[in-house]
């Protein structure tokens, strides 16, 4: 990361607001199914140390994840298929995962975007941080939640 020097102009309120409203990592944290996306993507990519997952396998894994967590997931998820969620997470508006074709293959593969990696890293920091850092991070999240209700 680039360090700011005392000569760099300070960020203005409108710049922070723009980043909070438009940064894909923050969109993921605020999204309607953000907890489902984060928990599933963490379990599928991070816990298993996978960089890529075949698109079809990702759909099957999400179907199983949703079935296992049916009681904990929101009611509005019951009307959305795993394929629809994966497509939404990969679309231009969300960009939580990247879906693409490798050379010579007709089967798409998926991988996490940089922004999703960042969101997962922030959540991991929350679980590992000291009590003071945890309180500070929760205060920031509460402020973001109030801002975007």
C-alpha positions as YAML, in Angstrom:
chain: A
units: angstrom
residues:
- id: 1
  name: UNK
  ca: [0.00, 0.00, 0.00]
- id: 2
  name: UNK
  ca: [1.08, 3.53, -0.73]
- id: 3
  name: UNK
  ca: [1.78, 5.63, 2.32]
- id: 4
  name: UNK
  ca: [0.52, 9.17, 2.41]
- id: 5
  name: UNK
  ca: [3.08, 11.82, 3.15]
- id: 6
  name: UNK
  ca: [2.32, 15.04, 4.93]
- id: 7
  name: UNK
  ca: [2.45, 16.67, 1.50]
- id: 8
  name: UNK
  ca: [-0.43, 14.57, 0.11]
- id: 9
  name: UNK
  ca: [-3.77, 16.38, 0.20]
- id: 10
  name: UNK
  ca: [-6.18, 14.89, 2.73]
- id: 11
  name: UNK
  ca: [-9.16, 12.99, 1.38]
- id: 12
  name: UNK
  ca: [-12.33, 15.01, 1.42]
- id: 13
  name: UNK
  ca: [-15.72, 13.87, 2.70]
- id: 14
  name: UNK
  ca: [-17.12, 13.42, -0.82]
- id: 15
  name: UNK
  ca: [-14.18, 11.15, -1.72]
- id: 16
  name: UNK
  ca: [-14.83, 8.90, 1.29]
- id: 17
  name: UNK
  ca: [-18.54, 8.86, 0.52]
- id: 18
  name: UNK
  ca: [-17.87, 7.91, -3.11]
- id: 19
  name: UNK
  ca: [-15.65, 4.99, -2.05]
- id: 20
  name: UNK
  ca: [-18.10, 3.80, 0.60]
- id: 21
  name: UNK
  ca: [-20.96, 3.84, -1.90]
- id: 22
  name: UNK
  ca: [-19.06, 2.35, -4.87]
- id: 23
  name: UNK
  ca: [-16.24, 0.09, -3.68]
- id: 24
  name: UNK
  ca: [-17.14, -3.52, -4.58]
- id: 25
  name: UNK
  ca: [-15.75, -4.87, -1.29]
- id: 26
  name: UNK
  ca: [-18.00, -2.56, 0.68]
- id: 27
  name: UNK
  ca: [-20.95, -3.36, -1.61]
- id: 28
  name: UNK
  ca: [-20.43, -7.03, -0.74]
- id: 29
  name: UNK
  ca: [-20.41, -6.30, 2.99]
- id: 30
  name: UNK
  ca: [-23.63, -4.28, 2.63]
- id: 31
  name: UNK
  ca: [-25.39, -6.49, 0.09]
- id: 32
  name: UNK
  ca: [-28.72, -8.15, 0.76]
- id: 33
  name: UNK
  ca: [-27.17, -11.62, 0.81]
- id: 34
  name: UNK
  ca: [-23.71, -10.51, 1.92]
- id: 35
  name: UNK
  ca: [-23.48, -12.89, 4.87]
- id: 36
  name: UNK
  ca: [-24.46, -15.84, 2.67]
- id: 37
  name: UNK
  ca: [-21.99, -14.82, -0.04]
- id: 38
  name: UNK
  ca: [-19.14, -14.27, 2.40]
- id: 39
  name: UNK
  ca: [-19.73, -17.48, 4.36]
- id: 40
  name: UNK
  ca: [-20.12, -19.57, 1.22]
- id: 41
  name: UNK
  ca: [-17.19, -18.06, -0.69]
- id: 42
  name: UNK
  ca: [-14.96, -18.33, 2.37]
- id: 43
  name: UNK
  ca: [-15.85, -22.00, 2.86]
- id: 44
  name: UNK
  ca: [-15.52, -22.79, -0.83]
- id: 45
  name: UNK
  ca: [-12.34, -20.94, -1.70]
- id: 46
  name: UNK
  ca: [-10.43, -20.01, 1.45]
- id: 47
  name: UNK
  ca: [-10.99, -22.98, 3.75]
- id: 48
  name: UNK
  ca: [-10.17, -25.38, 0.91]
- id: 49
  name: UNK
  ca: [-7.26, -23.22, -0.38]
- id: 50
  name: UNK
  ca: [-8.69, -23.13, -3.89]
- id: 51
  name: UNK
  ca: [-8.03, -20.34, -6.36]
- id: 52
  name: UNK
  ca: [-10.45, -21.59, -9.03]
- id: 53
  name: UNK
  ca: [-13.67, -23.57, -8.88]
- id: 54
  name: UNK
  ca: [-15.48, -24.89, -11.92]
- id: 55
  name: UNK
  ca: [-18.73, -22.99, -12.45]
- id: 56
  name: UNK
  ca: [-20.90, -26.10, -12.31]
- id: 57
  name: UNK
  ca: [-19.19, -27.27, -9.10]
- id: 58
  name: UNK
  ca: [-19.72, -23.85, -7.56]
- id: 59
  name: UNK
  ca: [-23.46, -24.05, -8.27]
- id: 60
  name: UNK
  ca: [-23.68, -27.55, -6.76]
- id: 61
  name: UNK
  ca: [-21.73, -26.41, -3.70]
- id: 62
  name: UNK
  ca: [-23.99, -23.39, -3.23]
- id: 63
  name: UNK
  ca: [-27.11, -25.57, -3.52]
- id: 64
  name: UNK
  ca: [-25.73, -27.82, -0.76]
- id: 65
  name: UNK
  ca: [-24.70, -24.81, 1.34]
- id: 66
  name: UNK
  ca: [-28.16, -23.25, 1.07]
- id: 67
  name: UNK
  ca: [-29.83, -26.55, 1.96]
- id: 68
  name: UNK
  ca: [-27.57, -27.02, 5.00]
- id: 69
  name: UNK
  ca: [-28.21, -23.47, 6.18]
- id: 70
  name: UNK
  ca: [-31.88, -23.21, 5.22]
- id: 71
  name: UNK
  ca: [-32.95, -22.16, 8.73]
- id: 72
  name: UNK
  ca: [-30.31, -19.45, 8.99]
- id: 73
  name: UNK
  ca: [-30.70, -17.95, 5.51]
- id: 74
  name: UNK
  ca: [-33.22, -15.26, 4.71]
- id: 75
  name: UNK
  ca: [-36.69, -16.22, 3.48]
- id: 76
  name: UNK
  ca: [-36.16, -14.22, 0.29]
- id: 77
  name: UNK
  ca: [-33.33, -16.58, -0.65]
- id: 78
  name: UNK
  ca: [-35.74, -19.46, -0.99]
- id: 79
  name: UNK
  ca: [-37.09, -18.04, -4.27]
- id: 80
  name: UNK
  ca: [-33.62, -17.59, -5.79]
- id: 81
  name: UNK
  ca: [-31.70, -20.51, -7.30]
- id: 82
  name: UNK
  ca: [-28.03, -21.13, -6.66]
- id: 83
  name: UNK
  ca: [-27.36, -20.48, -10.36]
- id: 84
  name: UNK
  ca: [-29.12, -17.09, -10.14]
- id: 85
  name: UNK
  ca: [-27.05, -16.11, -7.10]
- id: 86
  name: UNK
  ca: [-23.79, -17.15, -8.77]
- id: 87
  name: UNK
  ca: [-24.73, -15.21, -11.92]
- id: 88
  name: UNK
  ca: [-25.60, -12.18, -9.80]
- id: 89
  name: UNK
  ca: [-22.34, -12.37, -7.87]
- id: 90
  name: UNK
  ca: [-20.45, -12.51, -11.19]
- id: 91
  name: UNK
  ca: [-22.35, -9.73, -12.98]
- id: 92
  name: UNK
  ca: [-20.89, -6.32, -13.73]
- id: 93
  name: UNK
  ca: [-22.90, -4.63, -10.99]
- id: 94
  name: UNK
  ca: [-21.70, -6.93, -8.19]
- id: 95
  name: UNK
  ca: [-18.30, -8.34, -9.27]
- id: 96
  name: UNK
  ca: [-17.94, -10.60, -6.20]
- id: 97
  name: UNK
  ca: [-16.58, -13.47, -8.31]
- id: 98
  name: UNK
  ca: [-15.06, -13.67, -11.75]
- id: 99
  name: UNK
  ca: [-16.44, -16.17, -14.26]
- id: 100
  name: UNK
  ca: [-14.40, -16.91, -17.36]
- id: 101
  name: UNK
  ca: [-13.35, -19.62, -19.81]
- id: 102
  name: UNK
  ca: [-9.86, -21.02, -19.86]
- id: 103
  name: UNK
  ca: [-8.24, -21.47, -23.25]
- id: 104
  name: UNK
  ca: [-9.55, -24.56, -25.01]
- id: 105
  name: UNK
  ca: [-12.34, -25.24, -22.50]
- id: 106
  name: UNK
  ca: [-16.10, -24.99, -22.86]
- id: 107
  name: UNK
  ca: [-16.64, -25.13, -19.10]
- id: 108
  name: UNK
  ca: [-16.37, -21.82, -17.24]
- id: 109
  name: UNK
  ca: [-14.35, -21.47, -14.06]
- id: 110
  name: UNK
  ca: [-14.77, -18.99, -11.23]
- id: 111
  name: UNK
  ca: [-12.44, -17.23, -8.86]
- id: 112
  name: UNK
  ca: [-12.73, -14.57, -6.21]
- id: 113
  name: UNK
  ca: [-12.22, -10.98, -7.24]
- id: 114
  name: UNK
  ca: [-9.65, -8.82, -5.49]
- id: 115
  name: UNK
  ca: [-12.46, -6.92, -3.77]
- id: 116
  name: UNK
  ca: [-14.04, -10.09, -2.39]
- id: 117
  name: UNK
  ca: [-10.63, -11.22, -1.16]
- id: 118
  name: UNK
  ca: [-10.37, -7.86, 0.58]
- id: 119
  name: UNK
  ca: [-13.81, -8.19, 2.21]
- id: 120
  name: UNK
  ca: [-12.97, -11.69, 3.43]
- id: 121
  name: UNK
  ca: [-9.68, -10.41, 4.80]
- id: 122
  name: UNK
  ca: [-11.47, -7.62, 6.69]
- id: 123
  name: UNK
  ca: [-13.87, -10.14, 8.20]
- id: 124
  name: UNK
  ca: [-10.94, -12.37, 9.22]
- id: 125
  name: UNK
  ca: [-9.28, -9.38, 10.85]
- id: 126
  name: UNK
  ca: [-12.43, -8.83, 12.85]
- id: 127
  name: UNK
  ca: [-12.25, -12.35, 14.23]
- id: 128
  name: UNK
  ca: [-8.54, -12.14, 15.05]
- id: 129
  name: UNK
  ca: [-8.24, -8.57, 16.24]
- id: 130
  name: UNK
  ca: [-7.69, -7.45, 19.78]
- id: 131
  name: UNK
  ca: [-10.68, -6.40, 21.86]
- id: 132
  name: UNK
  ca: [-9.97, -2.72, 21.16]
- id: 133
  name: UNK
  ca: [-9.63, -3.31, 17.43]
- id: 134
  name: UNK
  ca: [-12.80, -5.42, 17.41]
- id: 135
  name: UNK
  ca: [-14.76, -2.64, 19.12]
- id: 136
  name: UNK
  ca: [-13.42, -0.09, 16.65]
- id: 137
  name: UNK
  ca: [-14.24, -2.31, 13.65]
- id: 138
  name: UNK
  ca: [-17.78, -2.96, 14.95]
- id: 139
  name: UNK
  ca: [-18.32, 0.76, 15.41]
- id: 140
  name: UNK
  ca: [-17.26, 1.33, 11.81]
- id: 141
  name: UNK
  ca: [-19.61, -1.41, 10.59]
- id: 142
  name: UNK
  ca: [-22.52, -0.02, 12.64]
- id: 143
  name: UNK
  ca: [-21.89, 3.43, 11.18]
- id: 144
  name: UNK
  ca: [-21.89, 1.97, 7.67]
- id: 145
  name: UNK
  ca: [-25.11, 0.05, 8.36]
- id: 146
  name: UNK
  ca: [-26.84, 3.19, 9.64]
- id: 147
  name: UNK
  ca: [-25.61, 5.15, 6.62]
- id: 148
  name: UNK
  ca: [-26.95, 2.66, 4.10]
- id: 149
  name: UNK
  ca: [-30.31, 1.65, 5.57]
...
